[in-house]
PDB file of N, CA, C and O in Angstrom:
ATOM      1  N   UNK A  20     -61.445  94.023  23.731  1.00 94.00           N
ATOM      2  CA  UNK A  20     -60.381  94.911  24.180  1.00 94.00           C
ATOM      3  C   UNK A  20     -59.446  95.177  22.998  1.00 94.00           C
ATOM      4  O   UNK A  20     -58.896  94.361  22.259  1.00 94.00           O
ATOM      5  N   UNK A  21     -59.392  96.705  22.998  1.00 92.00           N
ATOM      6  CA  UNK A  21     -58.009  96.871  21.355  1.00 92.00           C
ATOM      7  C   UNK A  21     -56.519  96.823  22.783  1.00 92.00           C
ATOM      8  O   UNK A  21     -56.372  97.051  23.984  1.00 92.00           O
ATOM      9  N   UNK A  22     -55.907  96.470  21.850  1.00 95.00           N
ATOM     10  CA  UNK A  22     -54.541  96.486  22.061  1.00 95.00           C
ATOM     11  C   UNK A  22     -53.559  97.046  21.409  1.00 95.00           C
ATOM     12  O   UNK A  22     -52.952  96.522  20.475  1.00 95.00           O
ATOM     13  N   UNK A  23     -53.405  97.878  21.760  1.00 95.00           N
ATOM     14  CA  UNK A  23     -51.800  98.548  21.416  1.00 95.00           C
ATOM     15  C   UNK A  23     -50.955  98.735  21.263  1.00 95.00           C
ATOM     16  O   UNK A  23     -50.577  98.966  22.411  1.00 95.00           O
ATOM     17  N   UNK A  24     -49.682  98.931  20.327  1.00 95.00           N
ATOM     18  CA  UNK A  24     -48.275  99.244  21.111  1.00 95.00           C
ATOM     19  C   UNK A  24     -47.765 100.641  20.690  1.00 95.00           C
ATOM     20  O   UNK A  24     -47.666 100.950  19.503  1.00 95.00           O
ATOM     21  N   UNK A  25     -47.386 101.632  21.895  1.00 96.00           N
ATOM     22  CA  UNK A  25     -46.780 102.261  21.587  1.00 96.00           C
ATOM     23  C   UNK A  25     -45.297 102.577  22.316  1.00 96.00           C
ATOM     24  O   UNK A  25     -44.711 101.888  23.152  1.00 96.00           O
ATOM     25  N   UNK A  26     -44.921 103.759  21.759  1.00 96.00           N
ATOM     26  CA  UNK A  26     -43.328 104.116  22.062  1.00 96.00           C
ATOM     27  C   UNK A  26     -43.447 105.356  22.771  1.00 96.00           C
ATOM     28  O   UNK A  26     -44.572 105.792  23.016  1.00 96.00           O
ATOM     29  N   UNK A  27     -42.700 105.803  23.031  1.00 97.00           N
ATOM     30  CA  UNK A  27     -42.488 107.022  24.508  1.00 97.00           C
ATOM     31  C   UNK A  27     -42.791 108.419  23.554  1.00 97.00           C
ATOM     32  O   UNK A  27     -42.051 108.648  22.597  1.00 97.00           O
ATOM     33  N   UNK A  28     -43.734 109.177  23.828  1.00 98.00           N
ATOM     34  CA  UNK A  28     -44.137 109.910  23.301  1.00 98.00           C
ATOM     35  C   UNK A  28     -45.468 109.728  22.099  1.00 98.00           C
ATOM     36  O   UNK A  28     -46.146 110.711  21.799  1.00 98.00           O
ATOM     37  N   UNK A  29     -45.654 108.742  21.653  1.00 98.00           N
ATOM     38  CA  UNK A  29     -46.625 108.492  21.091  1.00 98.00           C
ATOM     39  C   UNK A  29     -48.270 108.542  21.798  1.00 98.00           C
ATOM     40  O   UNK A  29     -48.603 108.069  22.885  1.00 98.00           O
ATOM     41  N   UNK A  30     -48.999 109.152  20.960  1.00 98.00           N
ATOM     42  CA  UNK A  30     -50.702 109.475  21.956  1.00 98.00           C
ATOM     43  C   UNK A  30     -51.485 108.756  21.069  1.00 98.00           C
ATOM     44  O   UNK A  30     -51.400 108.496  19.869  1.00 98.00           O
ATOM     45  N   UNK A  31     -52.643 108.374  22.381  1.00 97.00           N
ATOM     46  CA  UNK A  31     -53.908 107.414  21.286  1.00 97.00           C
ATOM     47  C   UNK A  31     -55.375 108.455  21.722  1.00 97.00           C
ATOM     48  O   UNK A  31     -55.678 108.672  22.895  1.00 97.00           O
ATOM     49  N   UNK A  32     -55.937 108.853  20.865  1.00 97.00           N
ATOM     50  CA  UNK A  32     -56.798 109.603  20.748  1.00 97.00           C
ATOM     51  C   UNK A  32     -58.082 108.751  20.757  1.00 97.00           C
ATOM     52  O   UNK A  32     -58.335 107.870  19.936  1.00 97.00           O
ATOM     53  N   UNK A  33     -59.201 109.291  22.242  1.00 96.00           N
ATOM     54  CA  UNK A  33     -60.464 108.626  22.300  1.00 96.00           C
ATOM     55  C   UNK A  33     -61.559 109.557  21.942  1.00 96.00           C
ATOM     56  O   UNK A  33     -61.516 110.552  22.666  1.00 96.00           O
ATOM     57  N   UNK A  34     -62.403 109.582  21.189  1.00 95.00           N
ATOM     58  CA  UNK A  34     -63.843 110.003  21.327  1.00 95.00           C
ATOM     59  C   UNK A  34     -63.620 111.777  20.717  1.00 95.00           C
ATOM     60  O   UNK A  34     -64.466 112.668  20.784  1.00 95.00           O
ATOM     61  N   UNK A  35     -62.103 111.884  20.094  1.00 96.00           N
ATOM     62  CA  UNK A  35     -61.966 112.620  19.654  1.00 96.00           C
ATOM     63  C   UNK A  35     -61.739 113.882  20.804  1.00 96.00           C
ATOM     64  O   UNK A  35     -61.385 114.935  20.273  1.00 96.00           O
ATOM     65  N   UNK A  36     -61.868 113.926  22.086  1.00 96.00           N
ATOM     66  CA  UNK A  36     -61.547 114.573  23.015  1.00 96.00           C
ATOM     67  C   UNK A  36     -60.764 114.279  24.412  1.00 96.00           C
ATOM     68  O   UNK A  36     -60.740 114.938  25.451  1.00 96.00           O
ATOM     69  N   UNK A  37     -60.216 113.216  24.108  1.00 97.00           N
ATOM     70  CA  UNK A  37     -58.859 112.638  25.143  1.00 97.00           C
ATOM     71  C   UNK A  37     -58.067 111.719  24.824  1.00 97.00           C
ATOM     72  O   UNK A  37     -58.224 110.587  24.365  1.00 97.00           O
ATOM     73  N   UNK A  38     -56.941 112.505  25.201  1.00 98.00           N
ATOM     74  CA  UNK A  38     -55.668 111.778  24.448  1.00 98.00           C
ATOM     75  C   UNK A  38     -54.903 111.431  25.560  1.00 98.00           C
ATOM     76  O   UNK A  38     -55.008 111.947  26.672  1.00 98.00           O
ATOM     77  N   UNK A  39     -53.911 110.295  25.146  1.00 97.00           N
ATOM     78  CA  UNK A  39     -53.462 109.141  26.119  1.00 97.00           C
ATOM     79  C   UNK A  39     -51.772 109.147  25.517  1.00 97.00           C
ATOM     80  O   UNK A  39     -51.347 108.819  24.409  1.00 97.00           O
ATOM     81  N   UNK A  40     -51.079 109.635  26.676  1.00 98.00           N
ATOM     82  CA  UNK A  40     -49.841 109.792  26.210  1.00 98.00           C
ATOM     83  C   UNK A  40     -48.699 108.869  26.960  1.00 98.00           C
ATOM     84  O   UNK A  40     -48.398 108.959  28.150  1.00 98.00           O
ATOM     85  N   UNK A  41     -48.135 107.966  26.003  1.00 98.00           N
ATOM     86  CA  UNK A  41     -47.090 107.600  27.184  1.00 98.00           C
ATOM     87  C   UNK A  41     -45.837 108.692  27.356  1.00 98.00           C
ATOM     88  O   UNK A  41     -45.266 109.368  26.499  1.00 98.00           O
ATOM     89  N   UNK A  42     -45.701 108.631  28.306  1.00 98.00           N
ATOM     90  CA  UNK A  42     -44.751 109.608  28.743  1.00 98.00           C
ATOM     91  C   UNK A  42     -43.057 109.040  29.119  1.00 98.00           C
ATOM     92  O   UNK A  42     -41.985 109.566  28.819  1.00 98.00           O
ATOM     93  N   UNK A  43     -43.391 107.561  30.010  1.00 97.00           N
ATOM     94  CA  UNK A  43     -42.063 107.465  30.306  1.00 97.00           C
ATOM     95  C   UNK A  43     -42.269 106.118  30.702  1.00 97.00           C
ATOM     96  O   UNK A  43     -43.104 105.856  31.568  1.00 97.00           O
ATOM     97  N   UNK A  44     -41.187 104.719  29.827  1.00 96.00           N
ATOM     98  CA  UNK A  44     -41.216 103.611  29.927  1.00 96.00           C
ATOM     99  C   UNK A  44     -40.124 103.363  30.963  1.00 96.00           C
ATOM    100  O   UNK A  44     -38.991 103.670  30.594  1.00 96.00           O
ATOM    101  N   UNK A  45     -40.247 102.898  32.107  1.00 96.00           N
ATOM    102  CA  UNK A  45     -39.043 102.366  32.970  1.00 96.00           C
ATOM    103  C   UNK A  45     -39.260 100.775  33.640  1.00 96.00           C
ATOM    104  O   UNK A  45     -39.985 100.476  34.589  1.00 96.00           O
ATOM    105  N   UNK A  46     -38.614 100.109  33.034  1.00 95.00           N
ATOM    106  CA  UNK A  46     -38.867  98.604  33.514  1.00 95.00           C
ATOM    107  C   UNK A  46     -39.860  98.312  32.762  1.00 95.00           C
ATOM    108  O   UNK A  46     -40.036  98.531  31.563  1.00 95.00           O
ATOM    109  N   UNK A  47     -40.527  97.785  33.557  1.00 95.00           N
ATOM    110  CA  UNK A  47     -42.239  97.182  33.524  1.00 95.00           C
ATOM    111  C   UNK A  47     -43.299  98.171  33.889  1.00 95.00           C
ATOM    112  O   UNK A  47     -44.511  97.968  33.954  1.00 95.00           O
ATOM    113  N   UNK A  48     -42.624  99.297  34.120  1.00 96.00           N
ATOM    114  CA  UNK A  48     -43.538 100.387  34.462  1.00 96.00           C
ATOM    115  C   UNK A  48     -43.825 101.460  33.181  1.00 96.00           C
ATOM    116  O   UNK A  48     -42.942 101.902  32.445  1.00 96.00           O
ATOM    117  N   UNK A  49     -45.252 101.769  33.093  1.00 96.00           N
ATOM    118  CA  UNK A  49     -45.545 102.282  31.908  1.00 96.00           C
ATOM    119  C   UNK A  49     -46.166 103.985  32.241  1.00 96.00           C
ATOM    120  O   UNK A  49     -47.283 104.106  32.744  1.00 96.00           O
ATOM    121  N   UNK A  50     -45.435 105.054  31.949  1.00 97.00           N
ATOM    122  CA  UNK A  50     -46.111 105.880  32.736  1.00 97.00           C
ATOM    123  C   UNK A  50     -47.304 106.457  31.805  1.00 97.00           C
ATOM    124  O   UNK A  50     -46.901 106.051  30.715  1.00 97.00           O
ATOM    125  N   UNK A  51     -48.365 107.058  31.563  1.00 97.00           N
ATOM    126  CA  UNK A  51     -49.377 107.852  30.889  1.00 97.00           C
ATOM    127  C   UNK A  51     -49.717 109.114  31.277  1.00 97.00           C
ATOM    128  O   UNK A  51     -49.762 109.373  32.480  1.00 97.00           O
ATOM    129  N   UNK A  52     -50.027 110.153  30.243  1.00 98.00           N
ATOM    130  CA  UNK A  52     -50.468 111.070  30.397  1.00 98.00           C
ATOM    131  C   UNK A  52     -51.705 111.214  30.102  1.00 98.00           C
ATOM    132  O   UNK A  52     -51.963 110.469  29.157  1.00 98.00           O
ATOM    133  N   UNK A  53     -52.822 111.940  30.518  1.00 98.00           N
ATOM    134  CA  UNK A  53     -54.243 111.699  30.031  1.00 98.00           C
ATOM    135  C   UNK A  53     -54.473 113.230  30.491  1.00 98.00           C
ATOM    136  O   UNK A  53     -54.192 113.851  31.517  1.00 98.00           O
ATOM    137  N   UNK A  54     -55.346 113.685  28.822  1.00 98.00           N
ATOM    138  CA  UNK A  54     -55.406 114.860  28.517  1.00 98.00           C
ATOM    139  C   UNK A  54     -56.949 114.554  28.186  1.00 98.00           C
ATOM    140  O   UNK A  54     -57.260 113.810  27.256  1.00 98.00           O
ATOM    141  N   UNK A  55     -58.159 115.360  29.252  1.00 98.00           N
ATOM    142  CA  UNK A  55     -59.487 115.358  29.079  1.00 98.00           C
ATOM    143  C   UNK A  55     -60.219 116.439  29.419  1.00 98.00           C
ATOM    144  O   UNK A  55     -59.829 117.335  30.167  1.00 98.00           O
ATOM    145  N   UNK A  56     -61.254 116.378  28.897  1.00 97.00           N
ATOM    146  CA  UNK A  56     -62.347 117.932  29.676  1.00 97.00           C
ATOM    147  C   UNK A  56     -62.333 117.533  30.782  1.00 97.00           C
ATOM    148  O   UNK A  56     -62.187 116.323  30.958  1.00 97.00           O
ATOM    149  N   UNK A  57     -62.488 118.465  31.952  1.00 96.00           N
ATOM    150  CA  UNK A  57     -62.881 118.395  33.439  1.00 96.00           C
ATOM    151  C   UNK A  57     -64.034 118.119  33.389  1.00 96.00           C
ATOM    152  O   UNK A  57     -64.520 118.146  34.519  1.00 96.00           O
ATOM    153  N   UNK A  58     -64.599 117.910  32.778  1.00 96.00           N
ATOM    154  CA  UNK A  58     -66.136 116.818  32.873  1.00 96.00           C
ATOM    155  C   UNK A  58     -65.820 115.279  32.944  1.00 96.00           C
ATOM    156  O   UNK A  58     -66.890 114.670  32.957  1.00 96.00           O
ATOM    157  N   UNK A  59     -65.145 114.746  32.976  1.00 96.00           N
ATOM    158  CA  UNK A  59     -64.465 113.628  32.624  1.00 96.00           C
ATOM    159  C   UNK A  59     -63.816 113.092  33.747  1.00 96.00           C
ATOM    160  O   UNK A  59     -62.670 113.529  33.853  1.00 96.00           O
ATOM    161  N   UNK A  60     -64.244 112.059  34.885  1.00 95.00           N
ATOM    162  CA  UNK A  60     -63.238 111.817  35.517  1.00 95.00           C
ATOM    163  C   UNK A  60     -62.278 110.236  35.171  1.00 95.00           C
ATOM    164  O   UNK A  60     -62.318 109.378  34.289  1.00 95.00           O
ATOM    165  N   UNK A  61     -61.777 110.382  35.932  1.00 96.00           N
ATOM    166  CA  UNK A  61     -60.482 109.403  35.961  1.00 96.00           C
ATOM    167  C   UNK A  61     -59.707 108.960  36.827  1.00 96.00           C
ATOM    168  O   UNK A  61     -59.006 109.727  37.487  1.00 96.00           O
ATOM    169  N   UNK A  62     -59.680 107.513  37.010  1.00 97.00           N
ATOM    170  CA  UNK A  62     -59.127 107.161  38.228  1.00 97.00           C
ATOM    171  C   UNK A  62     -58.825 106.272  37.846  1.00 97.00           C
ATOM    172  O   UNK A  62     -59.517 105.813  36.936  1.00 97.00           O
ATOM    173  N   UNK A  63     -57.633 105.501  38.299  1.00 96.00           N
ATOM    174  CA  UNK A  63     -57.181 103.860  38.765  1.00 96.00           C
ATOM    175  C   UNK A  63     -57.978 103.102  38.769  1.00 96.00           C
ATOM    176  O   UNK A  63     -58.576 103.271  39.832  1.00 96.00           O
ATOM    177  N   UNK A  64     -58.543 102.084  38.085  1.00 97.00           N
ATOM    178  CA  UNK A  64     -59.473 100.860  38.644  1.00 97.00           C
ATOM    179  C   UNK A  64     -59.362 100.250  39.606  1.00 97.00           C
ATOM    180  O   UNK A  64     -60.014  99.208  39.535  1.00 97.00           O
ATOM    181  N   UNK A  65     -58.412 100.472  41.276  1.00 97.00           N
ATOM    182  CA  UNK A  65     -58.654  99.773  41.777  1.00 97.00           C
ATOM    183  C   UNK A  65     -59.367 100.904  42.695  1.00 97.00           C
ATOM    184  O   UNK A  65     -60.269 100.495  43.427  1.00 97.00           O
ATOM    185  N   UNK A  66     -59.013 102.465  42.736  1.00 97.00           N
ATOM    186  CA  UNK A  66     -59.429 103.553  43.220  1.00 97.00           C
ATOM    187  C   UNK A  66     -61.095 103.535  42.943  1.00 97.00           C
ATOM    188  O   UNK A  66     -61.793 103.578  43.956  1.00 97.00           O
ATOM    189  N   UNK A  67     -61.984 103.457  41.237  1.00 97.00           N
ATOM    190  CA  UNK A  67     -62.944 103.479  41.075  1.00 97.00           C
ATOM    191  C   UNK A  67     -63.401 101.925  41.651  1.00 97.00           C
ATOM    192  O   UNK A  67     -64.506 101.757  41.137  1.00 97.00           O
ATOM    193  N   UNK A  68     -63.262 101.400  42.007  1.00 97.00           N
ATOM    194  CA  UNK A  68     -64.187  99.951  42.127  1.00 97.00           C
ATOM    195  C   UNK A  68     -64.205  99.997  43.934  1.00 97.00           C
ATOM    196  O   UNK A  68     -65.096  99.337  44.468  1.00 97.00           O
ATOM    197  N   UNK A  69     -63.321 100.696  44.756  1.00 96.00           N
ATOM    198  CA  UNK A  69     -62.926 101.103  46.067  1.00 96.00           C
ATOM    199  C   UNK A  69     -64.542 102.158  45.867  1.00 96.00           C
ATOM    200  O   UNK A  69     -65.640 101.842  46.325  1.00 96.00           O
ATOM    201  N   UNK A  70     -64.305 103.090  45.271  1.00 96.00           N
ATOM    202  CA  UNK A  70     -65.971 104.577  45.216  1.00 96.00           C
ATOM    203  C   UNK A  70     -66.840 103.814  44.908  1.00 96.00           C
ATOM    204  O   UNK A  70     -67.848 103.944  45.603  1.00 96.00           O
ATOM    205  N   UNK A  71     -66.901 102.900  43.994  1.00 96.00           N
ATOM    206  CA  UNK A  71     -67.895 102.451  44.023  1.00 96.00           C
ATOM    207  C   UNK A  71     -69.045 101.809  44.683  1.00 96.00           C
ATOM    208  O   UNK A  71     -70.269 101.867  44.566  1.00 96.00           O
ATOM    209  N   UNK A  72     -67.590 100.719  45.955  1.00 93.00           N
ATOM    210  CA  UNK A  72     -68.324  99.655  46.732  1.00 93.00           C
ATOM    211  C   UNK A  72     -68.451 100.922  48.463  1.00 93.00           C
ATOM    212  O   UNK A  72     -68.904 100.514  49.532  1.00 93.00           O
ATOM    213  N   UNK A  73     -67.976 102.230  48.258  1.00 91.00           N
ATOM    214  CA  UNK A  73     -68.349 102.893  49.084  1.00 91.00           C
ATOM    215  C   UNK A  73     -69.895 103.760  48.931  1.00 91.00           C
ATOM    216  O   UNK A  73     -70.714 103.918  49.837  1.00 91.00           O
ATOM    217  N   UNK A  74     -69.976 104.127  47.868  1.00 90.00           N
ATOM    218  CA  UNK A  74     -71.472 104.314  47.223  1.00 90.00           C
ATOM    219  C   UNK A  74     -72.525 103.781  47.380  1.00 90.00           C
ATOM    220  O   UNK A  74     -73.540 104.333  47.805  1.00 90.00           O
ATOM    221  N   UNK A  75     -72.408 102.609  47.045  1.00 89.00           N
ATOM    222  CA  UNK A  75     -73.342 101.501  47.557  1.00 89.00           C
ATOM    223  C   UNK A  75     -73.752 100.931  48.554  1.00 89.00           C
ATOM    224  O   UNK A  75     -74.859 100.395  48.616  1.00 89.00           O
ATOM    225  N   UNK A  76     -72.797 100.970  49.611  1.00 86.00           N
ATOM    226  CA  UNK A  76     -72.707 101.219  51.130  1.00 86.00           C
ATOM    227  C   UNK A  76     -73.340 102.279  51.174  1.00 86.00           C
ATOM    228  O   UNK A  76     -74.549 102.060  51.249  1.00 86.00           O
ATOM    229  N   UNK A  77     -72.970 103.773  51.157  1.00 83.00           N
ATOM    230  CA  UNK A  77     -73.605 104.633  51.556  1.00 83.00           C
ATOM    231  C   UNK A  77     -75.238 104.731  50.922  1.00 83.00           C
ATOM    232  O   UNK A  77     -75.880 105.735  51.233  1.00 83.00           O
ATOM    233  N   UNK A  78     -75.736 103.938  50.252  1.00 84.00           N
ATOM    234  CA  UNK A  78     -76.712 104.081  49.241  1.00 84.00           C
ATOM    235  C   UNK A  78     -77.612 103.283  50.185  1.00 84.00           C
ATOM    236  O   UNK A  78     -78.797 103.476  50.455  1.00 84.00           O
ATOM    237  N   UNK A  79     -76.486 102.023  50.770  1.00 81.00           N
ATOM    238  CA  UNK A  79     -77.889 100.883  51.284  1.00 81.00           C
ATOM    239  C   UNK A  79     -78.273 101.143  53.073  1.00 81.00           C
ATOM    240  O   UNK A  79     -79.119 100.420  53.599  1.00 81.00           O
ATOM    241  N   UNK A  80     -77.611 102.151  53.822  1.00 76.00           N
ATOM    242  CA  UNK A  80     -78.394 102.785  54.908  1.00 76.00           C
ATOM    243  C   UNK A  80     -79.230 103.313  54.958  1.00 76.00           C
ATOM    244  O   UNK A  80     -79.812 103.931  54.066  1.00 76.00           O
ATOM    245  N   UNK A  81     -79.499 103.173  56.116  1.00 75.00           N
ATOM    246  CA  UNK A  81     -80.975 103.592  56.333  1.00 75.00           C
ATOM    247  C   UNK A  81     -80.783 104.410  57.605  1.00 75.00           C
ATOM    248  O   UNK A  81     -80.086 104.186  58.594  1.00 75.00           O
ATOM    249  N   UNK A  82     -81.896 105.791  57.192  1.00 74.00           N
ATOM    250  CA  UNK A  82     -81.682 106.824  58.092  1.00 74.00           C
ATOM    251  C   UNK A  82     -82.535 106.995  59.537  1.00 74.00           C
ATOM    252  O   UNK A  82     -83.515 106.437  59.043  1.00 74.00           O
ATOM    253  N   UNK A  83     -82.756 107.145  60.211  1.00 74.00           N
ATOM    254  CA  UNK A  83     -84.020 107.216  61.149  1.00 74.00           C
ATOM    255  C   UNK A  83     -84.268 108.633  61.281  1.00 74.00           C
ATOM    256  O   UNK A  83     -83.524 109.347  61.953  1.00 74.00           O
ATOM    257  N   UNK A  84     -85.539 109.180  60.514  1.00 78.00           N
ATOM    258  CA  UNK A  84     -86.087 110.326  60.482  1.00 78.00           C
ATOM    259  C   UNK A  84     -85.739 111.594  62.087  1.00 78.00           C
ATOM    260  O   UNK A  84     -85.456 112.783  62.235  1.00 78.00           O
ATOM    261  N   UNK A  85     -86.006 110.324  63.011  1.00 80.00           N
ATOM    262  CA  UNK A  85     -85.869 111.284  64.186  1.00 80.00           C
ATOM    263  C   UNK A  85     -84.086 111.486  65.009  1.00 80.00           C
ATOM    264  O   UNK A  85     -83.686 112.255  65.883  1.00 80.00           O
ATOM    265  N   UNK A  86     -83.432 110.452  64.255  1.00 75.00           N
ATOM    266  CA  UNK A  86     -81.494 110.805  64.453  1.00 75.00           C
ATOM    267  C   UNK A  86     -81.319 111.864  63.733  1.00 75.00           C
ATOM    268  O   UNK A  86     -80.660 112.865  64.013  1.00 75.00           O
ATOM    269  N   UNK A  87     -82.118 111.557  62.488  1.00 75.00           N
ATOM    270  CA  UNK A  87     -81.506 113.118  61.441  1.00 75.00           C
ATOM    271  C   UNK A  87     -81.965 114.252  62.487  1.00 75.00           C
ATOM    272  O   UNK A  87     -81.103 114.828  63.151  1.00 75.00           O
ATOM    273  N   UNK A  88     -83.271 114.555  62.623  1.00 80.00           N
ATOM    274  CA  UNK A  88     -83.846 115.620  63.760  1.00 80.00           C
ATOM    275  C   UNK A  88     -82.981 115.786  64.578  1.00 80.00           C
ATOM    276  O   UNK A  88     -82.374 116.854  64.499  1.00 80.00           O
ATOM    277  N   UNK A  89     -82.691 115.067  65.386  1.00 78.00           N
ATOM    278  CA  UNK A  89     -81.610 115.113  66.900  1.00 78.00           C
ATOM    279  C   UNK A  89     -80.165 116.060  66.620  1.00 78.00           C
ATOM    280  O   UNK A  89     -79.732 117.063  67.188  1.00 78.00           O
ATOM    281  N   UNK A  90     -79.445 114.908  65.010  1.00 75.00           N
ATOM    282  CA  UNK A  90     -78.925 115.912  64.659  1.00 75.00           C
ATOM    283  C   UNK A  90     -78.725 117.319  63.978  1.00 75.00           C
ATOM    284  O   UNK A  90     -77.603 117.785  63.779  1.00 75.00           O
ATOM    285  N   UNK A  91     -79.764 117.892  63.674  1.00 65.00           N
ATOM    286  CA  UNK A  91     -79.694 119.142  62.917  1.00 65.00           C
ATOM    287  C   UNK A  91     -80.098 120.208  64.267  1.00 65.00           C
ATOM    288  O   UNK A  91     -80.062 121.420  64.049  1.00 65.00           O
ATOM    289  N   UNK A  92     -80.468 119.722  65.608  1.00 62.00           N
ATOM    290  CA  UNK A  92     -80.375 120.752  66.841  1.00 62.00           C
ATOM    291  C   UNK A  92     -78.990 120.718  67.162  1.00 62.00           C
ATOM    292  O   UNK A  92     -78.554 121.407  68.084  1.00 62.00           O
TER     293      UNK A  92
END
């Protein structure tokens, strides 16, 4: 893991196409700006690890050929 420090307004540049801005230090609270292609998503780690363990759920059902039928009349 790199570690950082920056100051309010200062950006850290990834992969040469997204940049990471702090925007506004209050308390213990650190705010960021994140500037990326819309190819790129981004979320909270507790938001992505939440999609994830819903994915996998939805991944490990199992369909019954003739419910799907029932439902598409």
């Amino acid at each position: 893991m790199l570690v950082l420090g920056r100051k309010k307004g200062e950006t850290i540049v990834v992969d040469d196409n997204i940049e990471i801005t702090v925007t506004a230090i209050e308390g213990d609270m650190v705010r960021l700006g994140i500037n990326a292609p819309k190819h790129i998503t981004i979320h909270r780690k507790e938001v992505y690890l939440e999609i994830q363990e819903e994915n996998k759920q939805a991944a490990s059902k199992v369909i019954n050929i003739s419910d799907f039928l029932k439902l598409k009349k």
